[in-house]
């Protein structure tokens, strides 16, 4: 990753975008939770993709035929690994886990991003980054054993669903950086959604979605939450993220990772979720690990 200094005149805009992105992405988990009150995890995940796909469809259609076949194949992989799989995994995990806990676990994404860059793209790792990764995994494993009463109990497999989702995000980020860095992020997002969006739409129409929407109380509001998740949390947020990287650098942009859990915890508490001291201790351990992993990202270009 290359870090560059940015003009002070852009400071206010940069921090504004960072805060807006943190609020948008940190709010994703409570929106998933609200959608699950009516719809199944598969419906929530595929609806999120469908709404994002439809919003970015004009931009994607204009560019898709101008992209070489090799890049289209990579975009298809990103559509599956970076969109369908994590969105569905997050939805399934939140049938059990509080939205605030999934927000905490999402902070693992930079750690997995580094691991993939090290073992696949030969990024050179430093000792402090190894310590950071170990701390991150220690936090995750600890969180996997914390039960609903805030004490250590049996292993919670649903935590691993979130871990797998963050791994999917990390693979997608590395693929974008290595193979698609010359393409605008809005086009990357739009075309990757276009490669999987029609399948998601067909699936939704084959389910009882329309019947549920017409008969179940609160179904319209739940779909509205999912629409916000797809349109704002996926499509619009990527446009802001692209702008943030353009006026600063990717190193500054990764700071959003530190703010996401704070936003998700605030939403969870407002929604009546109970967090115990152990959750905050574990969150601190994970965030320290993420900080150590990101601290020296200055020399390599292959890692986001």
Short mmCIF file of C-alpha atoms in Angstrom, two decimals:
data_model
loop_
_atom_site.label_atom_id
_atom_site.label_comp_id
_atom_site.label_asym_id
_atom_site.label_seq_id
_atom_site.Cartn_x
_atom_site.Cartn_y
_atom_site.Cartn_z
CA UNK A 1 0.00 0.00 0.00
CA UNK A 2 1.27 3.46 -0.83
CA UNK A 3 0.58 6.22 1.65
CA UNK A 4 0.60 9.78 0.47
CA UNK A 5 0.19 13.09 2.23
CA UNK A 6 -2.95 14.99 1.38
CA UNK A 7 -3.71 18.68 1.36
CA UNK A 8 -5.04 20.27 4.53
CA UNK A 9 -7.77 21.81 2.42
CA UNK A 10 -9.19 18.31 2.04
CA UNK A 11 -9.07 17.46 5.75
CA UNK A 12 -12.63 18.48 6.52
CA UNK A 13 -14.06 16.66 3.51
CA UNK A 14 -11.96 13.56 4.24
CA UNK A 15 -13.06 13.34 7.87
CA UNK A 16 -16.66 14.07 6.90
CA UNK A 17 -16.65 11.20 4.39
CA UNK A 18 -15.01 8.92 6.94
CA UNK A 19 -17.67 9.65 9.56
CA UNK A 20 -20.51 9.28 7.03
CA UNK A 21 -19.13 5.92 5.87
CA UNK A 22 -18.74 4.75 9.45
CA UNK A 23 -22.37 5.61 10.17
CA UNK A 24 -23.59 3.95 6.96
CA UNK A 25 -21.63 0.72 7.30
CA UNK A 26 -21.93 0.63 11.07
CA UNK A 27 -25.70 0.81 10.66
CA UNK A 28 -25.80 -2.14 8.27
CA UNK A 29 -26.14 -4.68 11.05
CA UNK A 30 -29.19 -3.15 12.67
CA UNK A 31 -30.81 -2.92 9.22
CA UNK A 32 -30.12 -6.62 8.66
CA UNK A 33 -31.66 -7.33 12.06
CA UNK A 34 -34.82 -5.39 11.16
CA UNK A 35 -35.10 -7.15 7.81
CA UNK A 36 -34.86 -10.55 9.51
CA UNK A 37 -37.98 -9.79 11.55
CA UNK A 38 -40.00 -10.67 8.44
CA UNK A 39 -37.78 -12.19 5.77
CA UNK A 40 -35.45 -15.21 5.72
CA UNK A 41 -31.65 -14.75 5.76
CA UNK A 42 -31.48 -15.80 2.10
CA UNK A 43 -34.12 -13.26 1.17
CA UNK A 44 -32.40 -10.48 3.13
CA UNK A 45 -29.02 -11.20 1.53
CA UNK A 46 -30.34 -11.48 -2.03
CA UNK A 47 -32.65 -8.46 -1.65
CA UNK A 48 -29.68 -6.37 -0.55
CA UNK A 49 -27.82 -7.34 -3.71
CA UNK A 50 -30.89 -6.80 -5.89
CA UNK A 51 -31.51 -3.25 -4.66
CA UNK A 52 -27.84 -2.31 -5.09
CA UNK A 53 -27.74 -3.97 -8.50
CA UNK A 54 -30.79 -2.07 -9.75
CA UNK A 55 -29.45 1.30 -8.58
CA UNK A 56 -26.09 0.84 -10.30
CA UNK A 57 -27.53 -0.95 -13.35
CA UNK A 58 -27.29 2.05 -15.75
CA UNK A 59 -23.61 2.63 -14.99
CA UNK A 60 -22.85 -1.09 -15.17
CA UNK A 61 -24.61 -1.64 -18.50
CA UNK A 62 -22.72 1.27 -20.08
CA UNK A 63 -19.35 -0.22 -19.12
CA UNK A 64 -19.75 -3.99 -19.03
CA UNK A 65 -19.27 -4.50 -22.78
CA UNK A 66 -16.10 -2.40 -22.77
CA UNK A 67 -14.35 -4.57 -20.20
CA UNK A 68 -12.08 -7.44 -21.31
CA UNK A 69 -13.21 -10.99 -20.59
CA UNK A 70 -10.50 -11.58 -17.98
CA UNK A 71 -11.66 -8.64 -15.89
CA UNK A 72 -15.29 -9.70 -16.25
CA UNK A 73 -14.37 -13.11 -14.86
CA UNK A 74 -12.69 -11.47 -11.86
CA UNK A 75 -15.77 -9.28 -11.38
CA UNK A 76 -17.95 -12.40 -11.38
CA UNK A 77 -15.77 -13.94 -8.65
CA UNK A 78 -16.03 -10.70 -6.69
CA UNK A 79 -19.80 -10.69 -7.16
CA UNK A 80 -19.97 -14.13 -5.56
CA UNK A 81 -17.24 -13.91 -2.91
CA UNK A 82 -17.52 -10.20 -2.11
CA UNK A 83 -21.31 -9.87 -2.26
CA UNK A 84 -23.55 -12.95 -2.24
CA UNK A 85 -21.63 -15.07 0.27
CA UNK A 86 -20.86 -12.43 2.94
CA UNK A 87 -24.30 -10.82 2.74
CA UNK A 88 -26.01 -14.17 3.30
CA UNK A 89 -23.53 -15.21 5.99
CA UNK A 90 -24.06 -11.97 7.90
CA UNK A 91 -27.82 -12.44 7.67
CA UNK A 92 -27.66 -16.03 8.97
CA UNK A 93 -25.30 -15.06 11.78
CA UNK A 94 -27.68 -12.37 12.98
CA UNK A 95 -30.46 -14.87 13.50
CA UNK A 96 -28.52 -15.61 16.72
CA UNK A 97 -25.88 -12.93 17.26
CA UNK A 98 -26.68 -9.34 18.30
CA UNK A 99 -26.06 -6.76 15.57
CA UNK A 100 -23.49 -5.05 17.79
CA UNK A 101 -21.39 -8.23 18.05
CA UNK A 102 -21.35 -8.73 14.27
CA UNK A 103 -20.16 -5.14 13.95
CA UNK A 104 -17.31 -5.87 16.34
CA UNK A 105 -16.29 -8.98 14.40
CA UNK A 106 -16.26 -7.12 11.08
CA UNK A 107 -13.12 -5.36 12.32
CA UNK A 108 -11.28 -8.57 11.39
CA UNK A 109 -11.43 -7.76 7.67
CA UNK A 110 -8.04 -5.95 7.51
CA UNK A 111 -6.35 -8.85 9.34
CA UNK A 112 -7.61 -11.41 6.82
CA UNK A 113 -6.74 -9.01 4.01
CA UNK A 114 -3.15 -9.00 5.20
CA UNK A 115 -3.02 -12.80 5.58
CA UNK A 116 -4.17 -13.28 2.00
CA UNK A 117 -1.68 -10.69 0.76
CA UNK A 118 1.14 -12.44 2.68
CA UNK A 119 0.46 -16.01 1.58
CA UNK A 120 -0.86 -15.40 -1.94
CA UNK A 121 0.60 -12.08 -3.08
CA UNK A 122 3.89 -12.38 -1.10
CA UNK A 123 3.49 -9.27 1.02
CA UNK A 124 6.29 -9.03 3.60
CA UNK A 125 5.00 -9.06 7.14
CA UNK A 126 6.54 -7.47 10.25
CA UNK A 127 6.70 -8.76 13.79
CA UNK A 128 4.23 -6.20 15.18
CA UNK A 129 1.76 -7.16 12.47
CA UNK A 130 2.05 -10.81 13.49
CA UNK A 131 1.29 -9.78 17.07
CA UNK A 132 -1.69 -7.78 15.80
CA UNK A 133 -3.08 -10.79 13.94
CA UNK A 134 -2.67 -13.01 16.98
CA UNK A 135 -4.49 -10.48 19.14
CA UNK A 136 -7.30 -10.25 16.60
CA UNK A 137 -7.78 -14.00 16.49
CA UNK A 138 -7.55 -14.22 20.28
CA UNK A 139 -10.39 -11.70 20.48
CA UNK A 140 -12.52 -13.62 17.99
CA UNK A 141 -12.04 -16.95 19.70
CA UNK A 142 -12.87 -15.36 23.05
CA UNK A 143 -16.01 -13.80 21.63
CA UNK A 144 -17.05 -17.17 20.19
CA UNK A 145 -17.27 -18.57 23.75
CA UNK A 146 -19.19 -15.69 25.35
CA UNK A 147 -22.84 -16.63 25.84
CA UNK A 148 -25.95 -14.45 26.12
CA UNK A 149 -25.36 -13.84 29.83
CA UNK A 150 -21.88 -12.42 29.27
CA UNK A 151 -19.91 -15.38 30.63
CA UNK A 152 -17.79 -17.99 28.91
CA UNK A 153 -19.85 -20.96 27.80
CA UNK A 154 -20.05 -23.29 24.81
CA UNK A 155 -18.64 -22.48 21.39
CA UNK A 156 -20.95 -20.33 19.21
CA UNK A 157 -20.69 -21.50 15.61
CA UNK A 158 -22.51 -18.38 14.38
CA UNK A 159 -19.42 -16.32 15.21
CA UNK A 160 -17.58 -18.38 12.61
CA UNK A 161 -20.14 -17.36 9.99
CA UNK A 162 -19.11 -13.72 10.50
CA UNK A 163 -15.44 -14.70 10.42
CA UNK A 164 -16.03 -16.48 7.10
CA UNK A 165 -17.86 -13.40 5.79
CA UNK A 166 -14.91 -11.14 6.65
CA UNK A 167 -12.60 -13.63 4.94
CA UNK A 168 -14.77 -13.33 1.81
CA UNK A 169 -14.50 -9.53 1.99
CA UNK A 170 -10.73 -9.82 2.30
CA UNK A 171 -10.38 -12.06 -0.75
CA UNK A 172 -12.54 -9.64 -2.72
CA UNK A 173 -10.50 -6.62 -1.63
CA UNK A 174 -7.24 -8.25 -2.72
CA UNK A 175 -8.69 -9.27 -6.08
CA UNK A 176 -9.87 -5.71 -6.70
CA UNK A 177 -6.51 -4.25 -5.74
CA UNK A 178 -4.42 -6.68 -7.78
CA UNK A 179 -6.56 -7.09 -10.91
CA UNK A 180 -8.97 -4.12 -11.04
CA UNK A 181 -7.07 -1.13 -9.67
CA UNK A 182 -7.36 0.60 -13.06
CA UNK A 183 -11.17 0.55 -13.01
CA UNK A 184 -13.34 3.07 -11.17
CA UNK A 185 -14.73 1.59 -7.94
CA UNK A 186 -18.29 2.54 -8.88
CA UNK A 187 -17.95 0.49 -12.08
CA UNK A 188 -16.35 -2.38 -10.15
CA UNK A 189 -19.26 -2.39 -7.72
CA UNK A 190 -21.92 -1.98 -10.39
CA UNK A 191 -20.61 -4.67 -12.75
CA UNK A 192 -19.86 -7.14 -9.96
CA UNK A 193 -23.44 -6.73 -8.74
CA UNK A 194 -24.69 -7.03 -12.33
CA UNK A 195 -23.00 -10.45 -12.63
CA UNK A 196 -25.01 -11.82 -9.69
CA UNK A 197 -27.97 -9.47 -9.35
CA UNK A 198 -30.23 -11.11 -11.97
CA UNK A 199 -29.77 -14.51 -10.30
CA UNK A 200 -30.74 -12.99 -6.94
CA UNK A 201 -33.80 -11.34 -8.49
CA UNK A 202 -34.92 -14.61 -10.08
CA UNK A 203 -34.45 -16.41 -6.77
CA UNK A 204 -36.51 -13.81 -4.90
CA UNK A 205 -39.36 -14.07 -7.40
CA UNK A 206 -39.36 -17.86 -6.95
CA UNK A 207 -39.87 -17.54 -3.18
CA UNK A 208 -42.92 -16.41 -1.21
CA UNK A 209 -41.57 -12.84 -1.13
CA UNK A 210 -44.58 -11.22 -2.80
CA UNK A 211 -47.03 -13.19 -0.65
CA UNK A 212 -45.16 -12.23 2.53
CA UNK A 213 -45.03 -8.59 1.44
CA UNK A 214 -48.79 -8.54 0.88
CA UNK A 215 -49.87 -10.44 3.99
CA UNK A 216 -47.36 -10.14 6.84
CA UNK A 217 -47.63 -7.04 9.06
CA UNK A 218 -44.48 -4.94 8.98
CA UNK A 219 -43.22 -6.52 5.75
CA UNK A 220 -43.17 -3.18 3.91
CA UNK A 221 -41.09 -1.52 6.60
CA UNK A 222 -38.72 -4.49 6.74
CA UNK A 223 -38.22 -4.31 2.97
CA UNK A 224 -37.62 -0.58 3.28
CA UNK A 225 -34.78 -1.28 5.74
CA UNK A 226 -33.27 -3.79 3.32
CA UNK A 227 -33.62 -1.29 0.46
CA UNK A 228 -31.64 1.25 2.49
CA UNK A 229 -29.07 -1.49 3.12
CA UNK A 230 -28.69 -2.21 -0.60
CA UNK A 231 -28.96 1.30 -2.01
CA UNK A 232 -27.17 3.34 0.65
CA UNK A 233 -25.05 0.70 2.38
CA UNK A 234 -23.77 -0.89 -0.83
CA UNK A 235 -24.14 1.37 -3.87
CA UNK A 236 -23.92 4.90 -2.43
CA UNK A 237 -21.30 4.01 0.18
CA UNK A 238 -18.92 2.69 -2.48
CA UNK A 239 -19.11 6.02 -4.32
CA UNK A 240 -18.17 7.85 -1.10
CA UNK A 241 -15.39 5.36 -0.39
CA UNK A 242 -13.94 5.92 -3.85
CA UNK A 243 -13.93 9.67 -3.26
CA UNK A 244 -12.28 9.21 0.14
CA UNK A 245 -9.43 7.20 -1.35
CA UNK A 246 -9.02 9.72 -4.17
CA UNK A 247 -8.52 12.70 -1.85
CA UNK A 248 -6.47 10.84 0.80
CA UNK A 249 -5.13 7.31 0.52
CA UNK A 250 -6.18 3.77 1.29
CA UNK A 251 -4.31 3.83 4.60
CA UNK A 252 -6.44 6.71 5.89
CA UNK A 253 -9.59 5.09 4.47
CA UNK A 254 -9.06 1.91 6.50
CA UNK A 255 -9.64 4.02 9.62
CA UNK A 256 -13.33 3.34 9.01
CA UNK A 257 -12.67 -0.12 10.44
CA UNK A 258 -12.10 1.35 13.89
CA UNK A 259 -15.34 3.33 13.89
CA UNK A 260 -17.73 0.65 12.59
CA UNK A 261 -17.98 -1.30 15.86
CA UNK A 262 -18.73 1.89 17.79
CA UNK A 263 -21.66 2.71 15.52
CA UNK A 264 -22.99 -0.86 15.57
CA UNK A 265 -22.79 -0.97 19.38
CA UNK A 266 -24.68 2.31 19.70
CA UNK A 267 -27.45 1.01 17.43
CA UNK A 268 -27.55 -2.28 19.32
CA UNK A 269 -27.92 -0.56 22.70
CA UNK A 270 -30.63 1.76 21.33
CA UNK A 271 -32.45 -1.34 20.10
CA UNK A 272 -32.32 -2.97 23.53
CA UNK A 273 -29.37 -5.31 23.03
CA UNK A 274 -27.36 -6.10 26.15
CA UNK A 275 -23.58 -5.96 26.08
CA UNK A 276 -21.37 -6.87 29.02
CA UNK A 277 -17.94 -5.66 30.08
CA UNK A 278 -16.36 -8.71 28.48
CA UNK A 279 -17.69 -7.62 25.06
CA UNK A 280 -15.97 -4.24 25.35
CA UNK A 281 -12.71 -5.83 26.55
CA UNK A 282 -12.73 -8.21 23.59
CA UNK A 283 -13.56 -5.37 21.20
CA UNK A 284 -10.56 -3.45 22.54
CA UNK A 285 -8.31 -6.49 21.99
CA UNK A 286 -9.55 -6.89 18.39
CA UNK A 287 -9.14 -3.19 17.59
CA UNK A 288 -5.61 -3.13 19.04
CA UNK A 289 -4.82 -6.08 16.80
CA UNK A 290 -6.27 -4.33 13.76
CA UNK A 291 -4.29 -1.18 14.60
CA UNK A 292 -1.01 -3.12 14.79
CA UNK A 293 -1.75 -4.87 11.48
CA UNK A 294 -2.45 -1.56 9.72
CA UNK A 295 0.28 0.47 11.41
CA UNK A 296 3.05 -0.23 8.88
CA UNK A 297 1.05 -0.42 5.65
CA UNK A 298 3.17 2.05 3.73
CA UNK A 299 5.47 0.29 1.32
CA UNK A 300 3.50 -2.34 -0.54
CA UNK A 301 0.86 -1.69 -3.14
CA UNK A 302 -0.77 -5.09 -3.20
CA UNK A 303 -2.77 -4.77 -0.04
CA UNK A 304 -5.79 -2.55 0.51
#
